[in-house]
Short mmCIF file of C-alpha atoms and ligand atoms in Angstrom, two decimals:
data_model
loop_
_atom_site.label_atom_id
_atom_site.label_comp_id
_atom_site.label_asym_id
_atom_site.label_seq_id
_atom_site.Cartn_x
_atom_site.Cartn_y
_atom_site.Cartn_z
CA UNK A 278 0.00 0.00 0.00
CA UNK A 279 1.38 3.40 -0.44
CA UNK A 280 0.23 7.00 -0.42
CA UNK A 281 -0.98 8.70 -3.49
CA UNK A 282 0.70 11.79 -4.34
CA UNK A 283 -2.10 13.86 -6.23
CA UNK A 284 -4.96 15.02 -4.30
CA UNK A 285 -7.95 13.56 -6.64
CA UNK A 286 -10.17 15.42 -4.65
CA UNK A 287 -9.94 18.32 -6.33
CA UNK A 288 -12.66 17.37 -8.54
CA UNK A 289 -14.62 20.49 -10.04
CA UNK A 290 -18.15 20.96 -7.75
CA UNK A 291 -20.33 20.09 -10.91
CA UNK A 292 -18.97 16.68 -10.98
CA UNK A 293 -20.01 16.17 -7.16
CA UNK A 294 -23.84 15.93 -7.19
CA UNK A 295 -25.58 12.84 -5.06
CA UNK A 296 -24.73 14.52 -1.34
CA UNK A 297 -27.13 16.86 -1.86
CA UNK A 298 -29.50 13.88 -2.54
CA UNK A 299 -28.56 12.12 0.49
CA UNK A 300 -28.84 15.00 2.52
CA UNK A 301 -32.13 15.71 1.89
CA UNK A 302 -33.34 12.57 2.05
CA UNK A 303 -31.95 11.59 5.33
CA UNK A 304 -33.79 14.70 6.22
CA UNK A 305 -36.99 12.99 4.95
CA UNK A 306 -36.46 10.06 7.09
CA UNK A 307 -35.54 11.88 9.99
CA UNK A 308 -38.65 13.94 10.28
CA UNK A 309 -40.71 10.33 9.48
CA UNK A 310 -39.41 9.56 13.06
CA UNK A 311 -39.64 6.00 13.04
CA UNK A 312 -39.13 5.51 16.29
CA UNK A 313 -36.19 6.78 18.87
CA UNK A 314 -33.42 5.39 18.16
CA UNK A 315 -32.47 4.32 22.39
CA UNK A 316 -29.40 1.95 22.02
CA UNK A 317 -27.23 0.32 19.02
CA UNK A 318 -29.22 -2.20 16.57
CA UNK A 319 -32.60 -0.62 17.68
CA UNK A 320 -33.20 0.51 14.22
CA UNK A 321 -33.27 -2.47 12.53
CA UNK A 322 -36.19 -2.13 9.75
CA UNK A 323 -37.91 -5.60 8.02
CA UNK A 324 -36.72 -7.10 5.48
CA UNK A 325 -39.21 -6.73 2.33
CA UNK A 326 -36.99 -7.07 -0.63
CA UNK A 327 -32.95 -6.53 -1.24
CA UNK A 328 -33.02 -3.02 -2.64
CA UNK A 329 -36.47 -1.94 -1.28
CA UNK A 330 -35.06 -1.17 1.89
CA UNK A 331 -33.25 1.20 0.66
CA UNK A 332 -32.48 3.64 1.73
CA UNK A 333 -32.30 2.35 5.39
CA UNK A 334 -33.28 3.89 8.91
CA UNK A 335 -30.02 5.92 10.67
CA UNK A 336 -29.00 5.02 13.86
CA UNK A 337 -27.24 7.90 15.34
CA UNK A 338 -25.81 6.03 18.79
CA UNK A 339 -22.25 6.25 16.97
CA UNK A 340 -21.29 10.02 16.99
CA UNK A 341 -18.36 11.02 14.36
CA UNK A 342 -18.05 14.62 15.13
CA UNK A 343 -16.71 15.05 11.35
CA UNK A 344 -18.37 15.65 8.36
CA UNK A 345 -19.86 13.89 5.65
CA UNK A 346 -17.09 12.66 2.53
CA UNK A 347 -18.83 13.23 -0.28
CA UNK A 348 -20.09 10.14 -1.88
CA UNK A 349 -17.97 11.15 -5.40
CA UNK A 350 -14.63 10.70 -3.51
CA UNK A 351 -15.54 7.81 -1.19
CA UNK A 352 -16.89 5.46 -4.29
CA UNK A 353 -13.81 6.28 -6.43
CA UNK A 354 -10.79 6.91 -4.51
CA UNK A 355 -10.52 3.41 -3.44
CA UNK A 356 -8.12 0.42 -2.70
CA UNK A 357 -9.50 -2.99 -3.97
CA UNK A 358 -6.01 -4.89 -5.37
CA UNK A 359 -7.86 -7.25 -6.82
CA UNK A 360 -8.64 -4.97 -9.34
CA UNK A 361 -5.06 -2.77 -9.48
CA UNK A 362 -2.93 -0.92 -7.38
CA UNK A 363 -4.28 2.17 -8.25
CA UNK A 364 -7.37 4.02 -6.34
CA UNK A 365 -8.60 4.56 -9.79
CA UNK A 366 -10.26 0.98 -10.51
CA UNK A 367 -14.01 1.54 -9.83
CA UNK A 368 -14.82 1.05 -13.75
CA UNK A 369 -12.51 -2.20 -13.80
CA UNK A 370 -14.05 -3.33 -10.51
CA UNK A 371 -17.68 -3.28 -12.84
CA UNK A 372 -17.13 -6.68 -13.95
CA UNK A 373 -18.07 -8.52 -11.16
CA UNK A 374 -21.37 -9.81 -11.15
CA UNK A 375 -22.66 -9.67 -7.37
CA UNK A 376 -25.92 -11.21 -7.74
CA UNK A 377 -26.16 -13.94 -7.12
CA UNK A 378 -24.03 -14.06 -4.68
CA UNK A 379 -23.39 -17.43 -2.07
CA UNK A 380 -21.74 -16.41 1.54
CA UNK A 381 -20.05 -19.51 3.40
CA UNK A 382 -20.29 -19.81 6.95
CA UNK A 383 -18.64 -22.93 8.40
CA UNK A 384 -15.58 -23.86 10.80
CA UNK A 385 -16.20 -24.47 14.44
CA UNK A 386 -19.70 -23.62 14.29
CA UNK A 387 -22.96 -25.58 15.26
CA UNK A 388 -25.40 -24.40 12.22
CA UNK A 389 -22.57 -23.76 9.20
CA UNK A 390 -24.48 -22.36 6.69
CA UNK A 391 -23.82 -21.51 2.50
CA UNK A 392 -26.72 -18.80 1.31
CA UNK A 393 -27.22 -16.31 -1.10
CA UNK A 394 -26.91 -12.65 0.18
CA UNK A 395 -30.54 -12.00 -0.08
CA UNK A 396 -31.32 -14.70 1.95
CA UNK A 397 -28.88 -13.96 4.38
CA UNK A 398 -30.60 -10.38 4.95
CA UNK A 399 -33.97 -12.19 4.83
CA UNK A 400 -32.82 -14.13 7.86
CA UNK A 401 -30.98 -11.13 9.28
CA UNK A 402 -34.40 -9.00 9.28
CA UNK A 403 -33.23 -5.99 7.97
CA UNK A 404 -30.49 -3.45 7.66
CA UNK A 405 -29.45 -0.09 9.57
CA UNK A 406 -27.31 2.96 8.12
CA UNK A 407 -24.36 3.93 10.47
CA UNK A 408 -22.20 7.03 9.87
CA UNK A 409 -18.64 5.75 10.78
CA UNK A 410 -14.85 7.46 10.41
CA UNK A 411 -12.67 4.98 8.51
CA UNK A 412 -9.06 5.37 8.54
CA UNK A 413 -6.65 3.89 5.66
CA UNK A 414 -3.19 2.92 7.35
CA UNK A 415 -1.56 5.16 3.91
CA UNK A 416 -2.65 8.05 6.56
CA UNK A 417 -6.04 9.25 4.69
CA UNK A 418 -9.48 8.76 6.17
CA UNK A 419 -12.82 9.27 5.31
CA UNK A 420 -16.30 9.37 7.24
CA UNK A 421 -19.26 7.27 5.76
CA UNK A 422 -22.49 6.30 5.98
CA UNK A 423 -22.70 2.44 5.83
CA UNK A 424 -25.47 0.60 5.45
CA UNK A 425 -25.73 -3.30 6.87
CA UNK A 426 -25.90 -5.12 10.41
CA UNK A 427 -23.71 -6.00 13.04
CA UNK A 428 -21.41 -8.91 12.91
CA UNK A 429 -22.86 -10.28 16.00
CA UNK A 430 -25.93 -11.06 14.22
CA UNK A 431 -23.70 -13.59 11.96
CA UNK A 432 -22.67 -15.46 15.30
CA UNK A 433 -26.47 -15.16 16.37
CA UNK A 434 -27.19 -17.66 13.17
CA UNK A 435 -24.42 -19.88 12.97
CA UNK A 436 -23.71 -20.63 16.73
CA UNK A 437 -20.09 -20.21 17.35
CA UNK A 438 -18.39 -23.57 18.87
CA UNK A 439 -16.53 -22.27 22.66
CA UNK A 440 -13.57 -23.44 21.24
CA UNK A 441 -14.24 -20.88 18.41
CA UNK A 442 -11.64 -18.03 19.32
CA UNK A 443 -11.52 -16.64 15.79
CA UNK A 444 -13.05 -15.08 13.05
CA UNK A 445 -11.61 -15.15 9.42
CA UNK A 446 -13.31 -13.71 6.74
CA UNK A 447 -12.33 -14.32 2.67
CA UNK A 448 -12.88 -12.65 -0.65
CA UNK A 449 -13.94 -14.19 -3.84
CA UNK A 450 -11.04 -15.39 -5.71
CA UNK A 451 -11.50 -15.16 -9.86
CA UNK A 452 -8.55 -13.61 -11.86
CA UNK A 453 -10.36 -13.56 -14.92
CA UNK A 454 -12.67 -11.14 -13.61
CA UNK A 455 -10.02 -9.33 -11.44
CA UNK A 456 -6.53 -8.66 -12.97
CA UNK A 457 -4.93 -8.09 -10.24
CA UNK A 458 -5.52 -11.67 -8.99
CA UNK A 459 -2.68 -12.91 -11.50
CA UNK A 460 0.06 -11.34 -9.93
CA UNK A 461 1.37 -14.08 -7.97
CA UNK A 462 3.41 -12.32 -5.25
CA UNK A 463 0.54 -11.52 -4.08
CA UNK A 464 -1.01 -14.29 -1.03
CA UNK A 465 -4.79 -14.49 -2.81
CA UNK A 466 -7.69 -14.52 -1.99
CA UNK A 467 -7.62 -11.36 0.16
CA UNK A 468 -8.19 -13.01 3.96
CA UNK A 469 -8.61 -10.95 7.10
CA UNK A 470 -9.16 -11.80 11.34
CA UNK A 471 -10.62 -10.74 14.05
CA UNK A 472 -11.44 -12.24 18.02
CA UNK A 473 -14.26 -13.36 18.80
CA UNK A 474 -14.70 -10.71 20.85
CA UNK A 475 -13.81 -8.22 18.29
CA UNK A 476 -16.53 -10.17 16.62
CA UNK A 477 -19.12 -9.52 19.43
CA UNK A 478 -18.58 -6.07 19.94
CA UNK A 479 -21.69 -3.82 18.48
CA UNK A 480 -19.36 -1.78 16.51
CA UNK A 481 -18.11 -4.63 14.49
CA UNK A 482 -20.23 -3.87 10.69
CA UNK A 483 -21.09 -6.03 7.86
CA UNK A 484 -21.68 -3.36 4.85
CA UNK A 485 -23.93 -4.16 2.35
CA UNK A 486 -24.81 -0.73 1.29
CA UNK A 487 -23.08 3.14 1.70
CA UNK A 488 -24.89 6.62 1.14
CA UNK A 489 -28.33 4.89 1.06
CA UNK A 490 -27.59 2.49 -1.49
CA UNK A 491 -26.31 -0.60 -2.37
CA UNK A 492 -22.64 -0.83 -2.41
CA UNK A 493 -21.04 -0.31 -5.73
CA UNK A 494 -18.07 -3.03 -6.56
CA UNK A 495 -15.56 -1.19 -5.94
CA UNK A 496 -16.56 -0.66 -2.33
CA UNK A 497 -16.75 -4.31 -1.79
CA UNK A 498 -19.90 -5.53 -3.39
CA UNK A 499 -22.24 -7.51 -2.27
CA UNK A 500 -20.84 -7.27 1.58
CA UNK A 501 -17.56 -5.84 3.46
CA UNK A 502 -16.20 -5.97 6.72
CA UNK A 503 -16.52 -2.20 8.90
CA UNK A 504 -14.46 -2.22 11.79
CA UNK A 505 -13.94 1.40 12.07
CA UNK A 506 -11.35 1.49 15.28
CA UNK A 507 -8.71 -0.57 12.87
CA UNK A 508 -7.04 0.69 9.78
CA UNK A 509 -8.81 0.23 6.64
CA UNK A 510 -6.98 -2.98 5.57
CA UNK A 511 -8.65 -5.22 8.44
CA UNK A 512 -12.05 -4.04 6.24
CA UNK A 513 -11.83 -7.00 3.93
CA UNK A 514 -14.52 -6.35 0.61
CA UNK A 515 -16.63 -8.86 -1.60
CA UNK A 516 -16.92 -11.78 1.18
CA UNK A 517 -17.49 -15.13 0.18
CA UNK A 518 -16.23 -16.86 3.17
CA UNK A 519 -16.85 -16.52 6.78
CA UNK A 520 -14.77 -19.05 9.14
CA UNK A 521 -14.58 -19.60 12.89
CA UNK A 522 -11.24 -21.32 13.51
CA UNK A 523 -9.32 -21.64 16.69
CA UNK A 524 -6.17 -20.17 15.36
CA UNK A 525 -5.44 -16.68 14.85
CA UNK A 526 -5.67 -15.84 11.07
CA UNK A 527 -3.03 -14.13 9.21
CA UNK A 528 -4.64 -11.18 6.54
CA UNK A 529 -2.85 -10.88 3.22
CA UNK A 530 -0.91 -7.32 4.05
CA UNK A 531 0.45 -9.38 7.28
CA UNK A 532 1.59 -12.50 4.84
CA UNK A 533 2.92 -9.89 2.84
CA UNK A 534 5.38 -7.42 4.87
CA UNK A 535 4.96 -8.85 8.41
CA UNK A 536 6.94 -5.61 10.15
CA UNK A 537 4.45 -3.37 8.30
CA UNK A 538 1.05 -4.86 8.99
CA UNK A 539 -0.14 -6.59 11.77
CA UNK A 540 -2.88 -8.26 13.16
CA UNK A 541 -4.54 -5.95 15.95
CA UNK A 542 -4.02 -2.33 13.67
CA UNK A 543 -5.97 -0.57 15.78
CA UNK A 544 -5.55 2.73 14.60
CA UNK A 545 -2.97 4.45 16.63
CA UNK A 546 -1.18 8.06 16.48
CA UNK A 547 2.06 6.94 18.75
CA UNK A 548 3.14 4.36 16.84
CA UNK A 549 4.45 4.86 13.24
CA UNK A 550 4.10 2.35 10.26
CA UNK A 551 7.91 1.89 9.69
CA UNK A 552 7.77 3.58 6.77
CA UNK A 553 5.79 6.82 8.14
CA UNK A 554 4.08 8.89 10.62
CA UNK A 555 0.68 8.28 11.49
CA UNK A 556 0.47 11.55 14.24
CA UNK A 557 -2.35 13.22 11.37
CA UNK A 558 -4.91 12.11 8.29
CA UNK A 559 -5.78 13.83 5.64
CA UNK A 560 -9.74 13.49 5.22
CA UNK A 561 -10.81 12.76 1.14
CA UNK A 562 -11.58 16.38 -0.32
CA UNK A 563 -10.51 18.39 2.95
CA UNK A 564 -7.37 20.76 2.51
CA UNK A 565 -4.94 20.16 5.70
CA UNK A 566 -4.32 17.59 7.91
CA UNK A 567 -5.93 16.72 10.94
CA UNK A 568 -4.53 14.96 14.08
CA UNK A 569 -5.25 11.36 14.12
CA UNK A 570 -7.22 9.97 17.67
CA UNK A 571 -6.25 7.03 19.23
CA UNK A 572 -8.77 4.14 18.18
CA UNK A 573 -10.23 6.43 16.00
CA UNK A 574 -11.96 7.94 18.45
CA UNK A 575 -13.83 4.50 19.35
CA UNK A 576 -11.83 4.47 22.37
CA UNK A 577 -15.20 4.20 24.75
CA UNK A 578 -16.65 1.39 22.98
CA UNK A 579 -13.07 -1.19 22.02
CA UNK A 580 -10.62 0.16 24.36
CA UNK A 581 -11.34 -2.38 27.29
CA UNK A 582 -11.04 -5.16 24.72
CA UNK A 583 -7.53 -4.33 24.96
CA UNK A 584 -6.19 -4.07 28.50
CA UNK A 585 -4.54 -7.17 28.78
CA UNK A 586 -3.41 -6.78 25.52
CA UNK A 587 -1.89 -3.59 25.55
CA UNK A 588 0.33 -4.58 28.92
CA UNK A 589 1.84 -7.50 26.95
CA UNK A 590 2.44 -5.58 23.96
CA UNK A 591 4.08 -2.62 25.88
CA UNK A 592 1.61 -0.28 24.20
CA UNK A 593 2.41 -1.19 20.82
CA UNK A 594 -1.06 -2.12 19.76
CA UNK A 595 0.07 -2.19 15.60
CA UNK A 596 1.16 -5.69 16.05
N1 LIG B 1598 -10.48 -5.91 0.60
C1 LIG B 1598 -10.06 -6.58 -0.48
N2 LIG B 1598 -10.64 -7.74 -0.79
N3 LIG B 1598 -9.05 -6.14 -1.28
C2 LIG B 1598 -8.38 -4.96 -0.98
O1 LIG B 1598 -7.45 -4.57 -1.71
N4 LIG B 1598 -8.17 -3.08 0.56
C3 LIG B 1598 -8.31 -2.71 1.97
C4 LIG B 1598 -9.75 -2.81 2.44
N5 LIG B 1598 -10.35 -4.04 2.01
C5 LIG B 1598 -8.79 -4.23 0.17
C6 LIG B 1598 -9.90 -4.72 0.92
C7 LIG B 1598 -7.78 -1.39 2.24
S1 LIG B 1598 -6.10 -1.23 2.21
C8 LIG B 1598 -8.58 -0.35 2.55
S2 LIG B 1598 -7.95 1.13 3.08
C9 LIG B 1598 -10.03 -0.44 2.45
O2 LIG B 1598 -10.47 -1.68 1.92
C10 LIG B 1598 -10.55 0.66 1.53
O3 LIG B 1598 -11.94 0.67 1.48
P1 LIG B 1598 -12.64 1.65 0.44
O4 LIG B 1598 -11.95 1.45 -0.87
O5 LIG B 1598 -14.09 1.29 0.41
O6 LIG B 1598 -12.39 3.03 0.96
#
């Protein structure tokens, strides 16, 4: 991964047009009042049909205190290397066909489980929206809404095992579809980890839609990993395969350069990717950098996951 020199966001205002859109609409929904919206996952609307629920109920219980990227940057500055290196593959990343689409669940598990995405949301009962920060470890960040359900409903389904300690997600592997999938160095398919715990907590996201809509492929059609507190990287796209294994799973970026990405990545200002600062972000479209909070800023809700952690890792909570 590495930083891109030109700032793409200076894109002239007419070719930034659907925030407006969103805006107003969320406005719509707002004064609908559905309902208060009391404590996270309260919001969940039924399930009528895949893109009817569109676009979804917000729940506000995660504040971001930043505002909104616009949609233009956020859907095509991107990083999807199955596609290219370049943040530039959104038109490339049109070839995949993401309905149908069959999810995997299996490993230690009592109910494994192999469904199509629109059944999976069927049996999930609905979606949310959630406006989260998201912070790239290349230093640049960007706040979103998402649209989806918490992990936690996954484990609800499938009925983790108690030896189940782990949870390793996959993407789709196909280098016919995606160049980028026949350069070899890289470790494909695309894998990613996270604890159990990780897995429980309510912040923990499975995206299936952003600004209202259905994801577009080069966001990680039909369903991506959110775990906001981490760098980007641990937000694995296009899922096919959802594991619960008892040993900790190593991501592609950690198979790759070990000393440069590691498993936890909680996002942290103190401690510097080897090959640069992470003290300040520079938010898609925003001129100047801003300082970059520990966790994200998710501190309140992940940081106790960590205590232990952090003591044994003398603070270095990269690795
Ligand atoms: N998932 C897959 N399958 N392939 C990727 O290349 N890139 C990761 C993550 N998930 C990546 C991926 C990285 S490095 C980042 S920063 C985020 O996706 C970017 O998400 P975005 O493009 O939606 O902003």
């Amino acid at each position: 991964m590495f930083l891109k020199k030109n700032k793409i966001w200076n894109l002239k205002e007419s070719s930034i047009t659907t925030e407006s859109v969103f805006n107003s609409r969320r406005k719509i929904i707002k004064n609908l009042a559905i309902g208060s919206l009391v404590f996270p996952s309260a919001s969940l609307i039924p399930f009528k049909a895949f893109s009817s629920f569109y676009p979804p109920i917000t729940n506000n219980f995660y504040k971001v205190g930043r505002d909104l990227t616009k949609e233009s940057l956020a859907t095509t500055y991107t990083n999807f290397y199955e596609f290219g290196s370049s943040k530039n593959i959104w038109r490339r990343a049109s070839q995949l066909k993401t309905d149908p689409w069959l999810l995997t669940i299996d490993g230690l598990v009592n109910k494994p489980l192999t469904i199509d995405v629109n059944d999976l949301l069927k049996k999930i009962g609905g979606i949310e929206e959630r406006v989260y920060r998201f912070r790239c470890v290349e230093a640049w960040s960007m706040t979103v809404p998402w649209a989806g359900f918490p992990v936690k409903k996954i484990l609800s389904l499938v009925e983790p095992m108690t030896d189940a300690k782990y949870v390793k997600f996959e993407t789709f592997f196909n280098p016919d579809i995606a160049p980028g999938q026949k350069q070899k160095w890289y470790p494909w398919p695309y894998q990613e980890g996270i604890t159990i715990k990780e897995a429980k907590n309510d912040l923990s996201f499975i995206a299936t839609g952003i600004y209202g809509k259905e994801l577009p492929n080069q966001n990680g059609a039909p369903l991506r990993l959110i775990l906001p507190w981490k760098y980007g990287f641990k937000s694995i796209k296009s899922i096919v395969k959802i594991s619960f294994v008892n040993k900790r799973p190593i991501g592609l970026w950690e198979k790759l350069a070990p000393k440069e990405y590691g498993f936890w990545a909680n996002v942290n200002p103190n401690i510097p990717h080897p090959r640069w600062s992470q003290k300040s972000e520079q938010q898609l479209g925003v001129d100047g950098r801003i300082p970059t909070v520990i966790y994200n800023g998710y501190g309140d809700h992940v940081a106790s996951m960590y205590n232990k952690l952090e003591k044994s890792l003398q603070n270095n909570l990269f690795r």
